[in-house]
Short mmCIF file of C-alpha atoms and ligand atoms in Angstrom, two decimals:
data_model
loop_
_atom_site.label_atom_id
_atom_site.label_comp_id
_atom_site.label_asym_id
_atom_site.label_seq_id
_atom_site.Cartn_x
_atom_site.Cartn_y
_atom_site.Cartn_z
CA MET A 1 46.97 110.96 105.97
CA ARG A 2 47.86 112.39 102.63
CA VAL A 3 50.68 114.39 102.15
CA PRO A 4 50.36 117.42 99.55
CA PRO A 5 53.58 117.55 97.20
CA LEU A 6 56.22 120.32 97.69
CA GLN A 7 57.50 122.37 94.63
CA HIS A 8 60.87 121.16 95.46
CA GLU A 9 60.86 117.23 94.16
CA THR A 10 63.68 115.61 92.45
CA PRO A 11 64.61 117.58 89.23
CA SER A 12 62.41 117.24 86.46
CA ARG A 13 64.65 117.87 83.42
CA ALA A 14 68.84 118.10 82.99
CA ILE A 15 70.03 121.26 81.70
CA SER A 16 72.74 121.89 79.86
CA VAL A 17 75.35 124.59 80.49
CA GLU A 18 78.38 126.06 78.68
CA THR A 19 81.06 128.96 79.30
CA ILE A 20 82.39 131.23 76.76
CA GLY A 21 85.74 132.41 77.01
CA MET A 22 85.63 132.59 80.89
CA THR A 23 88.56 134.65 82.26
CA MET A 24 89.64 135.59 85.59
CA ARG A 25 92.11 137.98 86.97
CA PHE A 26 93.22 138.36 90.49
CA GLY A 27 95.13 141.68 90.48
CA SER A 28 97.71 140.79 87.81
CA PHE A 29 97.64 137.17 87.77
CA THR A 30 95.35 135.56 85.80
CA ALA A 31 93.59 132.26 87.30
CA LEU A 32 91.31 131.24 83.80
CA ASN A 33 92.27 132.49 80.46
CA ASP A 34 89.53 132.30 77.85
CA VAL A 35 87.92 128.80 79.32
CA SER A 36 85.22 127.68 76.82
CA ILE A 37 83.98 124.37 78.10
CA LYS A 38 79.96 122.77 77.57
CA ILE A 39 78.54 120.36 79.21
CA ASP A 40 75.62 118.54 77.56
CA ALA A 41 72.23 118.22 79.63
CA GLY A 42 72.42 114.72 81.42
CA SER A 43 75.92 114.17 81.49
CA PHE A 44 78.04 113.02 84.06
CA HIS A 45 81.33 115.86 83.04
CA VAL A 46 84.70 115.80 85.11
CA LEU A 47 86.61 119.03 85.32
CA LEU A 48 90.48 117.65 85.87
CA GLY A 49 93.75 119.78 86.58
CA GLU A 50 96.44 120.17 88.86
CA ASN A 51 96.44 121.94 92.15
CA GLY A 52 95.97 125.40 91.43
CA ALA A 53 94.92 125.01 87.45
CA GLY A 54 91.92 127.12 88.04
CA LYS A 55 89.21 124.45 88.33
CA SER A 56 87.50 126.05 91.91
CA THR A 57 87.92 129.38 90.19
CA LEU A 58 85.61 128.61 86.85
CA VAL A 59 82.76 126.95 88.96
CA LYS A 60 83.00 129.80 91.18
CA CYS A 61 82.46 132.11 88.53
CA MET A 62 79.63 129.58 87.04
CA MET A 63 78.07 130.01 90.39
CA GLY A 64 77.97 134.07 90.78
CA PHE A 65 80.62 133.65 93.79
CA TYR A 66 83.09 135.72 91.11
CA ARG A 67 82.08 138.14 88.99
CA PRO A 68 84.68 136.95 85.85
CA THR A 69 87.18 139.55 84.56
CA SER A 70 85.46 138.47 80.96
CA GLY A 71 83.26 135.83 79.76
CA GLN A 72 79.67 134.59 79.48
CA MET A 73 77.25 131.67 81.03
CA VAL A 74 74.99 129.93 78.59
CA VAL A 75 72.31 127.76 79.84
CA GLU A 76 69.80 125.66 78.00
CA GLY A 77 71.29 127.75 74.67
CA ARG A 78 70.79 130.97 75.88
CA GLU A 79 73.00 133.61 77.49
CA VAL A 80 72.50 134.59 81.10
CA ASP A 81 73.82 136.26 83.66
CA ALA A 82 74.36 135.18 87.17
CA PRO A 83 75.89 138.12 88.90
CA ASP A 84 75.52 136.19 92.38
CA PRO A 85 74.63 132.90 93.57
CA ARG A 86 70.99 133.29 94.20
CA ALA A 87 70.82 134.18 90.62
CA ALA A 88 72.76 130.81 89.65
CA HIS A 89 70.35 129.13 92.12
CA ASP A 90 67.39 130.58 90.17
CA LEU A 91 68.72 128.96 86.78
CA GLY A 92 68.94 125.72 88.51
CA LEU A 93 72.33 126.09 89.28
CA GLY A 94 73.90 124.24 92.63
CA MET A 95 76.92 123.35 94.25
CA VAL A 96 78.19 121.16 97.11
CA TYR A 97 81.81 122.35 98.15
CA GLN A 98 85.19 121.16 99.34
CA HIS A 99 84.01 122.54 102.98
CA PHE A 100 80.42 122.09 104.91
CA THR A 101 77.87 124.81 104.52
CA LEU A 102 75.46 123.33 107.06
CA VAL A 103 74.54 125.02 110.23
CA PRO A 104 75.99 122.78 112.91
CA SER A 105 73.30 123.59 115.41
CA LEU A 106 70.62 122.21 113.76
CA THR A 107 69.40 119.23 112.55
CA ALA A 108 69.91 117.73 109.46
CA ALA A 109 66.07 118.09 108.64
CA GLU A 110 65.97 121.64 110.18
CA ASN A 111 68.85 122.11 107.84
CA LEU A 112 67.17 121.00 104.84
CA VAL A 113 63.56 123.07 105.48
CA ILE A 114 65.52 126.18 106.32
CA SER A 115 67.60 126.02 103.27
CA ARG A 116 64.52 126.45 100.76
CA ASN A 117 63.37 129.95 99.04
CA ASP A 118 60.19 129.26 99.42
CA VAL A 119 60.12 128.19 103.14
CA PRO A 120 57.07 129.59 105.02
CA THR A 121 57.37 131.86 108.20
CA ARG A 122 55.66 129.69 110.32
CA ILE A 123 56.83 126.00 109.36
CA ARG A 124 54.24 123.18 109.70
CA TRP A 125 57.07 120.43 110.59
CA GLU A 126 54.57 117.74 110.52
CA ARG A 127 53.84 117.82 106.95
CA GLU A 128 57.60 118.80 106.33
CA ARG A 129 58.73 115.74 107.99
CA ALA A 130 56.12 113.33 106.05
CA ALA A 131 57.45 115.00 102.86
CA LEU A 132 61.13 114.90 104.37
CA ALA A 133 60.68 111.16 104.90
CA ALA A 134 58.96 110.60 101.59
CA PHE A 135 61.68 112.14 99.76
CA MET A 136 64.62 110.22 102.01
CA GLU A 137 62.75 106.84 100.91
CA LYS A 138 63.61 107.68 97.17
CA MET A 139 67.55 108.66 98.12
CA PRO A 140 70.21 105.52 97.97
CA PHE A 141 71.28 106.28 101.50
CA ALA A 142 70.14 107.43 104.89
CA VAL A 143 71.53 110.54 107.14
CA PRO A 144 69.81 110.68 110.56
CA LEU A 145 67.79 113.59 110.41
CA ASP A 146 66.99 114.67 114.17
CA VAL A 147 70.89 114.88 115.43
CA PRO A 148 72.38 118.32 115.27
CA VAL A 149 74.73 118.42 112.41
CA GLY A 150 77.69 119.30 114.25
CA ARG A 151 77.51 115.50 115.58
CA LEU A 152 77.61 113.98 112.28
CA ALA A 153 80.68 112.55 110.98
CA ALA A 154 82.20 114.04 107.76
CA GLY A 155 81.14 111.36 105.45
CA GLU A 156 77.29 112.17 106.80
CA LYS A 157 77.93 115.99 106.32
CA GLN A 158 78.71 115.53 102.90
CA LYS A 159 76.10 113.14 101.85
CA LEU A 160 73.53 115.53 103.40
CA GLU A 161 75.03 118.57 101.68
CA LEU A 162 74.03 116.38 98.57
CA LEU A 163 70.53 115.51 99.47
CA LYS A 164 70.54 119.09 100.24
CA GLN A 165 70.82 120.40 96.53
CA LEU A 166 68.90 117.47 95.00
CA TYR A 167 65.87 118.57 97.63
CA LEU A 168 66.35 122.07 96.60
CA GLY A 169 65.45 120.72 92.60
CA ARG A 170 68.95 121.97 91.63
CA ARG A 171 69.21 120.29 87.92
CA PHE A 172 72.89 121.31 87.47
CA LEU A 173 75.00 120.22 90.05
CA ILE A 174 78.64 121.03 91.08
CA LEU A 175 80.42 118.44 93.04
CA ASP A 176 83.81 119.99 94.33
CA GLU A 177 85.93 116.84 95.04
CA PRO A 178 82.83 115.12 97.03
CA THR A 179 84.09 112.19 97.46
CA SER A 180 87.67 113.18 99.71
CA VAL A 181 85.87 112.66 103.03
CA LEU A 182 83.94 109.61 102.36
CA THR A 183 85.13 106.01 102.28
CA PRO A 184 85.31 103.96 99.35
CA ALA A 185 82.36 102.21 99.43
CA GLU A 186 80.28 105.65 100.52
CA ALA A 187 81.96 107.18 97.49
CA ASP A 188 80.82 104.80 94.75
CA GLU A 189 77.46 105.08 96.47
CA LEU A 190 77.73 108.66 95.88
CA LEU A 191 78.56 108.86 93.01
CA GLY A 192 76.79 105.86 92.00
CA MET A 193 73.25 107.61 92.86
CA VAL A 194 74.62 110.83 90.45
CA ARG A 195 75.47 108.89 87.74
CA GLY A 196 71.63 107.04 87.73
CA LEU A 197 70.27 110.70 88.04
CA THR A 198 72.31 112.03 85.17
CA THR A 199 71.38 108.75 82.64
CA SER A 200 67.90 109.22 83.63
CA GLY A 201 68.24 112.87 82.28
CA ASP A 202 67.04 114.12 85.82
CA LEU A 203 70.38 115.72 86.22
CA THR A 204 73.11 117.26 84.60
CA CYS A 205 76.65 117.09 86.92
CA LEU A 206 80.30 118.63 86.72
CA MET A 207 82.33 116.94 88.90
CA ILE A 208 85.87 118.27 90.35
CA SER A 209 88.13 115.04 91.20
CA HIS A 210 91.56 114.16 91.34
CA LYS A 211 90.89 110.20 91.13
CA PHE A 212 91.04 108.31 87.96
CA ARG A 213 89.33 105.59 89.27
CA GLU A 214 86.20 107.51 89.85
CA VAL A 215 86.42 109.32 86.58
CA THR A 216 86.62 106.25 84.42
CA ALA A 217 83.69 104.35 86.76
CA PHE A 218 81.27 106.91 86.72
CA ALA A 219 81.80 109.63 84.45
CA ASP A 220 80.96 109.93 80.57
CA GLU A 221 83.04 113.26 79.43
CA ILE A 222 86.06 115.28 80.61
CA SER A 223 87.64 118.66 80.55
CA VAL A 224 91.18 119.76 81.39
CA LEU A 225 92.65 122.70 82.51
CA ARG A 226 96.07 123.53 82.96
CA ARG A 227 97.65 126.89 84.41
CA GLY A 228 94.30 128.26 83.64
CA GLU A 229 93.87 127.41 80.53
CA HIS A 230 91.33 124.58 78.70
CA VAL A 231 94.01 122.44 77.10
CA GLY A 232 91.98 119.42 75.89
CA GLY A 233 89.18 116.66 76.77
CA GLY A 234 86.71 114.33 75.79
CA LYS A 235 84.79 111.10 76.22
CA VAL A 236 86.06 108.50 79.10
CA THR A 237 85.32 105.46 76.85
CA ASP A 238 88.04 107.17 74.19
CA LEU A 239 90.73 108.37 77.01
CA SER A 240 93.23 105.89 79.08
CA THR A 241 94.27 107.13 82.61
CA ALA A 242 97.59 108.02 81.22
CA ASP A 243 96.08 110.27 78.36
CA MET A 244 94.17 112.08 81.20
CA ALA A 245 97.67 112.31 83.30
CA ALA A 246 99.11 113.60 80.06
CA MET A 247 96.78 116.17 79.34
CA MET A 248 96.62 117.36 83.09
CA ILE A 249 100.88 117.83 83.64
CA GLY A 250 102.29 117.74 79.98
CA GLU A 251 105.64 116.30 79.93
CA LYS A 252 106.25 116.35 83.38
CA GLU A 253 107.82 113.01 85.34
CA LEU A 254 106.33 111.34 88.51
CA VAL A 255 108.17 111.15 91.69
CA ARG A 256 109.14 107.66 92.70
CA PRO A 257 109.08 106.49 95.95
CA ALA A 258 112.11 105.59 97.50
CA ALA A 259 112.60 101.65 98.63
CA ARG A 260 112.08 100.94 102.10
CA LEU A 261 114.97 100.65 104.42
CA VAL A 262 115.67 98.22 107.43
CA HIS A 263 115.43 99.77 110.99
CA ASN A 264 115.88 98.60 114.21
CA GLY A 265 113.94 101.48 115.75
CA GLN A 266 114.18 103.32 119.20
CA PRO A 267 110.90 103.77 120.64
CA VAL A 268 109.78 107.53 120.09
CA LEU A 269 106.44 108.10 120.92
CA THR A 270 104.55 105.97 123.29
CA VAL A 271 101.01 106.58 124.37
CA SER A 272 99.81 104.43 127.55
CA GLY A 273 96.07 104.42 128.82
CA VAL A 274 95.03 107.48 128.02
CA THR A 275 91.49 108.53 127.85
CA ALA A 276 89.85 111.90 126.73
CA SER A 277 86.43 112.54 125.72
CA ASP A 278 85.42 113.22 122.12
CA ARG A 279 84.28 116.16 120.15
CA SER A 280 80.58 115.26 120.67
CA GLY A 281 81.15 115.17 124.49
CA LEU A 282 79.57 111.82 124.67
CA LYS A 283 82.32 109.32 123.97
CA THR A 284 85.23 108.34 124.91
CA ILE A 285 88.49 108.03 123.02
CA ALA A 286 90.63 104.91 125.04
CA ILE A 287 94.04 104.38 123.70
CA ASP A 288 95.43 101.71 125.82
CA GLU A 289 98.78 101.48 123.87
CA LEU A 290 100.68 102.80 121.17
CA GLN A 291 103.93 102.74 119.96
CA VAL A 292 105.88 104.48 116.82
CA LYS A 293 109.78 103.64 116.74
CA SER A 294 112.35 105.77 114.93
CA GLY A 295 112.24 104.88 111.12
CA GLU A 296 108.81 103.08 111.53
CA ILE A 297 105.75 104.51 109.77
CA VAL A 298 102.75 103.38 112.02
CA GLY A 299 99.30 103.82 109.92
CA ILE A 300 96.03 104.39 111.61
CA ALA A 301 93.41 103.26 109.18
CA GLY A 302 89.75 103.99 109.76
CA ILE A 303 86.33 105.25 109.06
CA SER A 304 86.56 109.34 109.23
CA GLY A 305 84.79 110.30 112.91
CA ASN A 306 85.84 107.40 114.89
CA GLY A 307 88.56 109.06 117.43
CA GLN A 308 91.48 109.65 114.87
CA MET A 309 91.21 113.76 114.86
CA GLU A 310 90.67 113.65 118.58
CA LEU A 311 93.86 111.39 118.92
CA MET A 312 95.83 114.02 117.23
CA GLU A 313 94.51 116.56 119.25
CA ILE A 314 95.41 114.84 122.46
CA LEU A 315 99.17 114.14 120.50
CA SER A 316 99.05 118.15 119.84
CA GLY A 317 98.32 119.26 123.42
CA GLN A 318 94.63 120.48 121.87
CA ARG A 319 92.44 118.10 123.89
CA PRO A 320 92.86 117.36 127.74
CA VAL A 321 93.58 114.07 128.62
CA SER A 322 91.50 112.42 131.63
CA GLU A 323 94.21 109.74 132.35
CA GLY A 324 97.33 107.94 130.89
CA ALA A 325 100.29 109.26 129.68
CA ILE A 326 102.26 110.47 126.68
CA GLU A 327 105.79 110.27 126.32
CA VAL A 328 108.45 111.34 123.38
CA CYS A 329 111.67 110.03 123.69
CA GLY A 330 111.21 108.22 127.38
CA ALA A 331 110.15 111.62 128.76
CA PRO A 332 106.76 113.16 129.54
CA PHE A 333 105.20 114.92 126.53
CA HIS A 334 102.57 118.06 126.53
CA ALA A 335 103.31 119.52 122.91
CA THR A 336 104.26 122.48 124.56
CA ARG A 337 105.85 124.98 122.38
CA SER A 338 109.43 124.38 124.03
CA GLN A 339 108.95 120.65 123.75
CA VAL A 340 108.01 120.42 120.22
CA ARG A 341 111.08 122.43 119.35
CA ALA A 342 113.62 120.32 121.28
CA LEU A 343 112.25 117.25 120.53
CA ASN A 344 111.82 118.11 116.97
CA VAL A 345 108.17 117.06 116.66
CA ARG A 346 106.22 118.20 113.97
CA PHE A 347 102.52 118.00 113.04
CA LEU A 348 100.06 118.09 109.90
CA PRO A 349 96.65 118.01 111.11
CA GLU A 350 93.55 117.44 108.71
CA GLU A 351 92.16 120.66 107.42
CA PRO A 352 95.38 122.80 107.39
CA LEU A 353 94.20 126.02 106.62
CA ARG A 354 92.13 126.09 109.81
CA ASN A 355 93.86 123.98 112.18
CA ALA A 356 97.51 124.91 110.87
CA CYS A 357 97.35 128.33 109.34
CA ALA A 358 96.67 131.95 110.19
CA ALA A 359 94.41 132.10 107.22
CA LYS A 360 94.73 135.96 106.72
CA MET A 361 98.39 136.44 107.17
CA SER A 362 100.55 135.85 103.88
CA VAL A 363 102.09 132.77 102.92
CA ALA A 364 105.59 134.08 103.57
CA GLU A 365 104.11 134.51 107.49
CA ASN A 366 102.97 131.11 107.31
CA ILE A 367 105.76 129.28 106.17
CA PHE A 368 107.55 130.91 109.07
CA PHE A 369 105.66 130.40 111.74
CA ARG A 370 108.28 127.48 113.44
CA ASP A 371 111.34 129.86 113.16
CA PHE A 372 110.10 133.71 113.62
CA ASP A 373 111.22 133.87 117.28
CA PHE A 374 114.38 131.22 117.18
CA ALA A 375 117.16 131.04 115.01
CA GLU A 376 120.56 129.20 114.80
CA GLY A 377 119.31 127.47 117.91
CA LYS A 378 118.70 131.29 119.89
CA PRO A 379 115.67 133.23 120.49
CA LYS A 380 114.88 136.38 118.55
CA PHE A 381 112.85 138.91 119.61
CA TRP A 382 112.25 141.07 116.46
CA LEU A 383 111.03 139.12 113.38
CA ASP A 384 113.43 139.09 110.57
CA ASN A 385 112.14 140.21 107.30
CA ARG A 386 114.95 138.95 105.15
CA ARG A 387 115.43 135.66 106.85
CA MET A 388 111.46 134.75 106.22
CA ALA A 389 111.72 135.84 102.72
CA ALA A 390 114.64 133.76 101.90
CA LEU A 391 113.05 130.93 104.02
CA ALA A 392 109.64 131.02 102.37
CA ALA A 393 111.39 131.72 98.47
CA ARG A 394 113.04 128.74 98.96
CA LEU A 395 110.16 126.36 100.02
CA VAL A 396 107.60 127.50 97.84
CA GLY A 397 110.06 126.53 94.97
CA GLU A 398 111.18 123.24 96.59
CA TYR A 399 107.22 122.30 97.34
CA LYS A 400 106.26 124.00 94.29
CA VAL A 401 103.69 125.91 95.69
CA LYS A 402 101.55 127.96 93.42
CA THR A 403 100.97 131.58 94.69
CA ALA A 404 100.74 134.95 93.01
CA SER A 405 103.47 136.38 95.44
CA LEU A 406 104.85 135.07 99.02
CA ASP A 407 102.69 138.17 100.37
CA THR A 408 99.34 136.77 98.72
CA PRO A 409 97.31 135.54 101.91
CA ILE A 410 97.62 132.05 102.58
CA ALA A 411 93.61 131.59 102.15
CA ALA A 412 93.79 132.45 98.58
CA LEU A 413 95.78 129.79 97.48
CA SER A 414 93.81 126.87 95.94
CA GLY A 415 93.04 123.93 98.66
CA GLY A 416 95.78 121.50 97.81
CA ASN A 417 98.46 124.44 97.68
CA VAL A 418 97.79 125.12 101.48
CA GLN A 419 98.41 121.96 102.06
CA ARG A 420 101.87 121.78 100.04
CA ALA A 421 102.83 125.25 102.15
CA VAL A 422 102.02 123.43 105.46
CA LEU A 423 104.03 120.42 104.33
CA ALA A 424 106.71 122.68 103.36
CA ARG A 425 106.82 124.04 106.65
CA GLU A 426 106.55 120.69 108.78
CA PHE A 427 108.87 119.02 106.77
CA ASN A 428 111.61 121.51 106.99
CA GLY A 429 114.75 120.94 109.01
CA LYS A 430 115.28 117.86 111.37
CA VAL A 431 112.15 115.94 112.30
CA ASP A 432 112.04 112.81 114.54
CA LEU A 433 109.00 112.35 115.55
CA LEU A 434 105.80 113.26 112.59
CA LEU A 435 102.23 113.26 113.28
CA ILE A 436 100.02 113.40 109.77
CA ALA A 437 96.67 113.09 109.19
CA ASN A 438 95.45 112.75 105.46
CA PRO A 439 98.41 114.20 104.20
CA CYS A 440 97.44 113.96 100.58
CA PHE A 441 93.58 115.28 100.95
CA GLY A 442 92.60 117.34 97.96
CA LEU A 443 96.26 116.61 96.22
CA ASP A 444 96.55 116.14 92.65
CA PHE A 445 97.85 112.86 91.43
CA SER A 446 101.33 113.98 90.93
CA ALA A 447 101.56 115.93 94.22
CA VAL A 448 100.30 112.86 96.18
CA ALA A 449 103.09 110.59 94.52
CA GLU A 450 105.68 113.65 95.49
CA ILE A 451 104.57 113.71 99.01
CA ARG A 452 104.54 110.20 99.79
CA ALA A 453 107.85 109.78 98.40
CA ARG A 454 108.82 112.45 101.40
CA ILE A 455 107.06 111.01 103.93
CA MET A 456 109.20 107.76 102.77
CA ALA A 457 112.30 109.78 102.95
CA ALA A 458 111.98 110.78 106.20
CA ARG A 459 110.98 107.30 107.69
CA ASN A 460 114.20 105.91 106.04
CA ALA A 461 116.24 108.78 107.54
CA GLY A 462 115.36 108.06 111.04
CA THR A 463 111.96 109.66 111.85
CA ALA A 464 109.22 107.86 113.80
CA VAL A 465 105.82 108.78 111.59
CA LEU A 466 102.53 108.43 113.06
CA LEU A 467 100.04 108.83 109.51
CA ILE A 468 96.40 108.96 110.19
CA SER A 469 94.65 108.27 107.13
CA GLU A 470 91.12 107.68 105.72
CA ASP A 471 92.98 106.63 102.38
CA LEU A 472 93.50 102.62 102.62
CA ASP A 473 95.79 102.59 99.71
CA GLU A 474 97.69 105.37 101.45
CA ILE A 475 97.98 103.26 104.70
CA LEU A 476 99.29 100.21 102.42
CA GLU A 477 101.22 101.84 100.74
CA LEU A 478 103.78 103.99 103.48
CA SER A 479 102.95 101.70 106.66
CA ASP A 480 105.38 99.49 108.54
CA ARG A 481 102.28 98.48 110.71
CA ILE A 482 98.65 98.73 110.52
CA LEU A 483 96.09 99.88 112.99
CA VAL A 484 92.77 100.06 113.02
CA MET A 485 90.75 102.61 114.69
CA SER A 486 87.00 102.13 115.38
CA ASP A 487 84.62 103.50 118.17
CA GLY A 488 87.25 106.01 119.99
CA GLY A 489 89.89 102.72 120.36
CA ILE A 490 92.19 101.27 118.91
CA VAL A 491 90.44 97.31 117.66
CA TYR A 492 93.13 95.76 115.49
CA GLU A 493 96.94 95.72 114.57
CA THR A 494 98.99 93.90 111.63
CA PRO A 495 102.54 94.60 110.26
CA ALA A 496 102.06 95.85 106.55
CA ALA A 497 103.83 93.37 104.99
CA ASN A 498 101.12 90.51 105.33
CA ALA A 499 98.26 92.39 105.83
CA ASP A 500 94.36 91.11 105.06
CA ILE A 501 92.38 94.14 103.65
CA GLY A 502 89.08 92.39 104.48
CA ASP A 503 90.23 91.99 107.82
CA ILE A 504 91.25 95.79 108.30
CA GLY A 505 87.82 96.91 106.47
CA LYS A 506 85.98 94.37 109.15
CA HIS A 507 87.38 96.12 111.82
CA MET A 508 86.83 99.66 110.21
CA ALA A 509 83.46 98.79 110.02
CA GLY A 510 83.52 97.94 113.58
CA HIS A 511 82.55 94.02 113.23
CA HIS A 512 85.18 92.41 115.17
N1 ATP B 601 90.58 135.14 95.97
C1 ATP B 601 91.95 134.95 95.16
N2 ATP B 601 93.11 136.03 95.27
C2 ATP B 601 94.09 135.43 94.85
N3 ATP B 601 94.68 134.82 93.80
C3 ATP B 601 93.34 133.53 93.34
C4 ATP B 601 92.14 133.61 94.19
N4 ATP B 601 91.62 132.42 93.99
C5 ATP B 601 92.67 131.53 93.94
N5 ATP B 601 93.41 132.49 93.48
C6 ATP B 601 94.51 131.80 92.73
O1 ATP B 601 94.23 131.02 91.62
C7 ATP B 601 94.97 129.75 91.12
C8 ATP B 601 93.60 128.82 91.13
O2 ATP B 601 93.11 128.50 91.98
P1 ATP B 601 91.82 127.11 91.99
O3 ATP B 601 91.42 127.29 93.55
O4 ATP B 601 91.45 127.82 90.84
O5 ATP B 601 92.94 126.09 91.92
P2 ATP B 601 92.39 124.35 91.50
O6 ATP B 601 92.12 123.96 90.55
O7 ATP B 601 91.05 124.57 92.27
O8 ATP B 601 93.11 123.81 92.62
P3 ATP B 601 92.88 122.72 93.73
O9 ATP B 601 93.13 121.26 93.22
O10 ATP B 601 94.18 123.02 94.69
O11 ATP B 601 91.67 122.64 94.58
C9 ATP B 601 95.70 129.44 92.23
O12 ATP B 601 96.85 129.77 91.56
C10 ATP B 601 95.44 130.48 93.18
O13 ATP B 601 96.25 130.96 94.36
MG1 MG B 602 89.85 123.46 94.05
#
């Protein structure tokens, strides 16, 4: 059977996009101030800037999600108006977000087809399927098309988000930290593909990234935002990483990690023979044995979707355990609020805005969660606003959380600043056991240095740290012992001191 061509073939031509004097105020707070940036047709342009610099705000203005306070968009040399996302789409602009936009209960194929504007009322699936197969054929990576998207791992979902934009024929693509959820190999594949499409003149790309490696390896031009202003930019070939860093943070100095102290720690966390079902309900998570001692960082490496997040849920009491035992300091542990308080256990789950915050409540209230009903070792029965404001003000200062005020809803903070606020709360006070997942996700490079230094300092002070991370560099830098998680179990263990990256990688990929 011959397949008739669809209207939404791969983009035919890259387009140039320009902002002129873009300004965005939220109340009295200026998130963007007079930003003029030109992205040439066919270029792979990166937008750099610290957490809270205004990167997401700028691209949301470009995509019609925000109505800028003032400023103009120019597409292909013509002034245009994109009052809403639909209008931006009609101009050929598309975006892949930090969060996922796919419908979890539908398959990848269904998600792609229904995302089209021209989707017919009666879909001829046979024809669509053949067209999709032909489209996928041209793509450098495959995604399972017939499984509900909710069952896909984060990496697969992100690939699908990008595929969707290409499928819709967008010719100017904004990528907001697209590789955060991918392995280094997947990231290279994805960015290599984008690079290929820009070089051939099919696509213009504006990417937000905190990773210099990605910039130097794939991009041709950068623009830098600092405190809402456009402070510089240029061709990647003319700039060193140090130049870019200096434009981002000015004269500020980087925090250096503390030296690793030698400890002879006692077991704090012990997990034995624990099994539970995974998120899809189809597989079993089985942790035969896992121990973390005081003054030790145990790193769990693994590709996203291999049971790491279920392990975090098991330890934080959010996922029922079928068998086995979890002990903290020798006593059975069920992560109840009183146990967590008595044993000084702290958590930092992934996606903190969803899993560790009340999004609509203020920054101050979110920071106060651990303390609102307890003070100086005694329960409290009323909310002490003064104490809350004082604690929040101190921690916001110490952790440099950028927020318009302490009363701002935490959901209005930039991604990196939500992360900082939650870290501030969880690191405050005495911590004997710290359970963290991807602590530096979405943080700018100076914040990464700062947070890693804090984790190391906690370890040196005797905290037992379980660090689950998809960032292998982070695991290697921080851990005393490294475990690899694959297919719901721990499949490999090595002391970090003489760890073999090749061996770790093989086990991560499931080849033991
Ligand atoms: N809806 C909003 N209401 C109030 N303030 C906001 C809103 N959206 C963004 N801001 C503020 O604007 C500033 C810029 O935020 P933005 O999300 O653009 O930063 P970013 O550069 O994308 O940072 P990150 O790297 O952390 O993602 C932040 O200080 C943020 O708190
Ligand atoms: Mg952002």
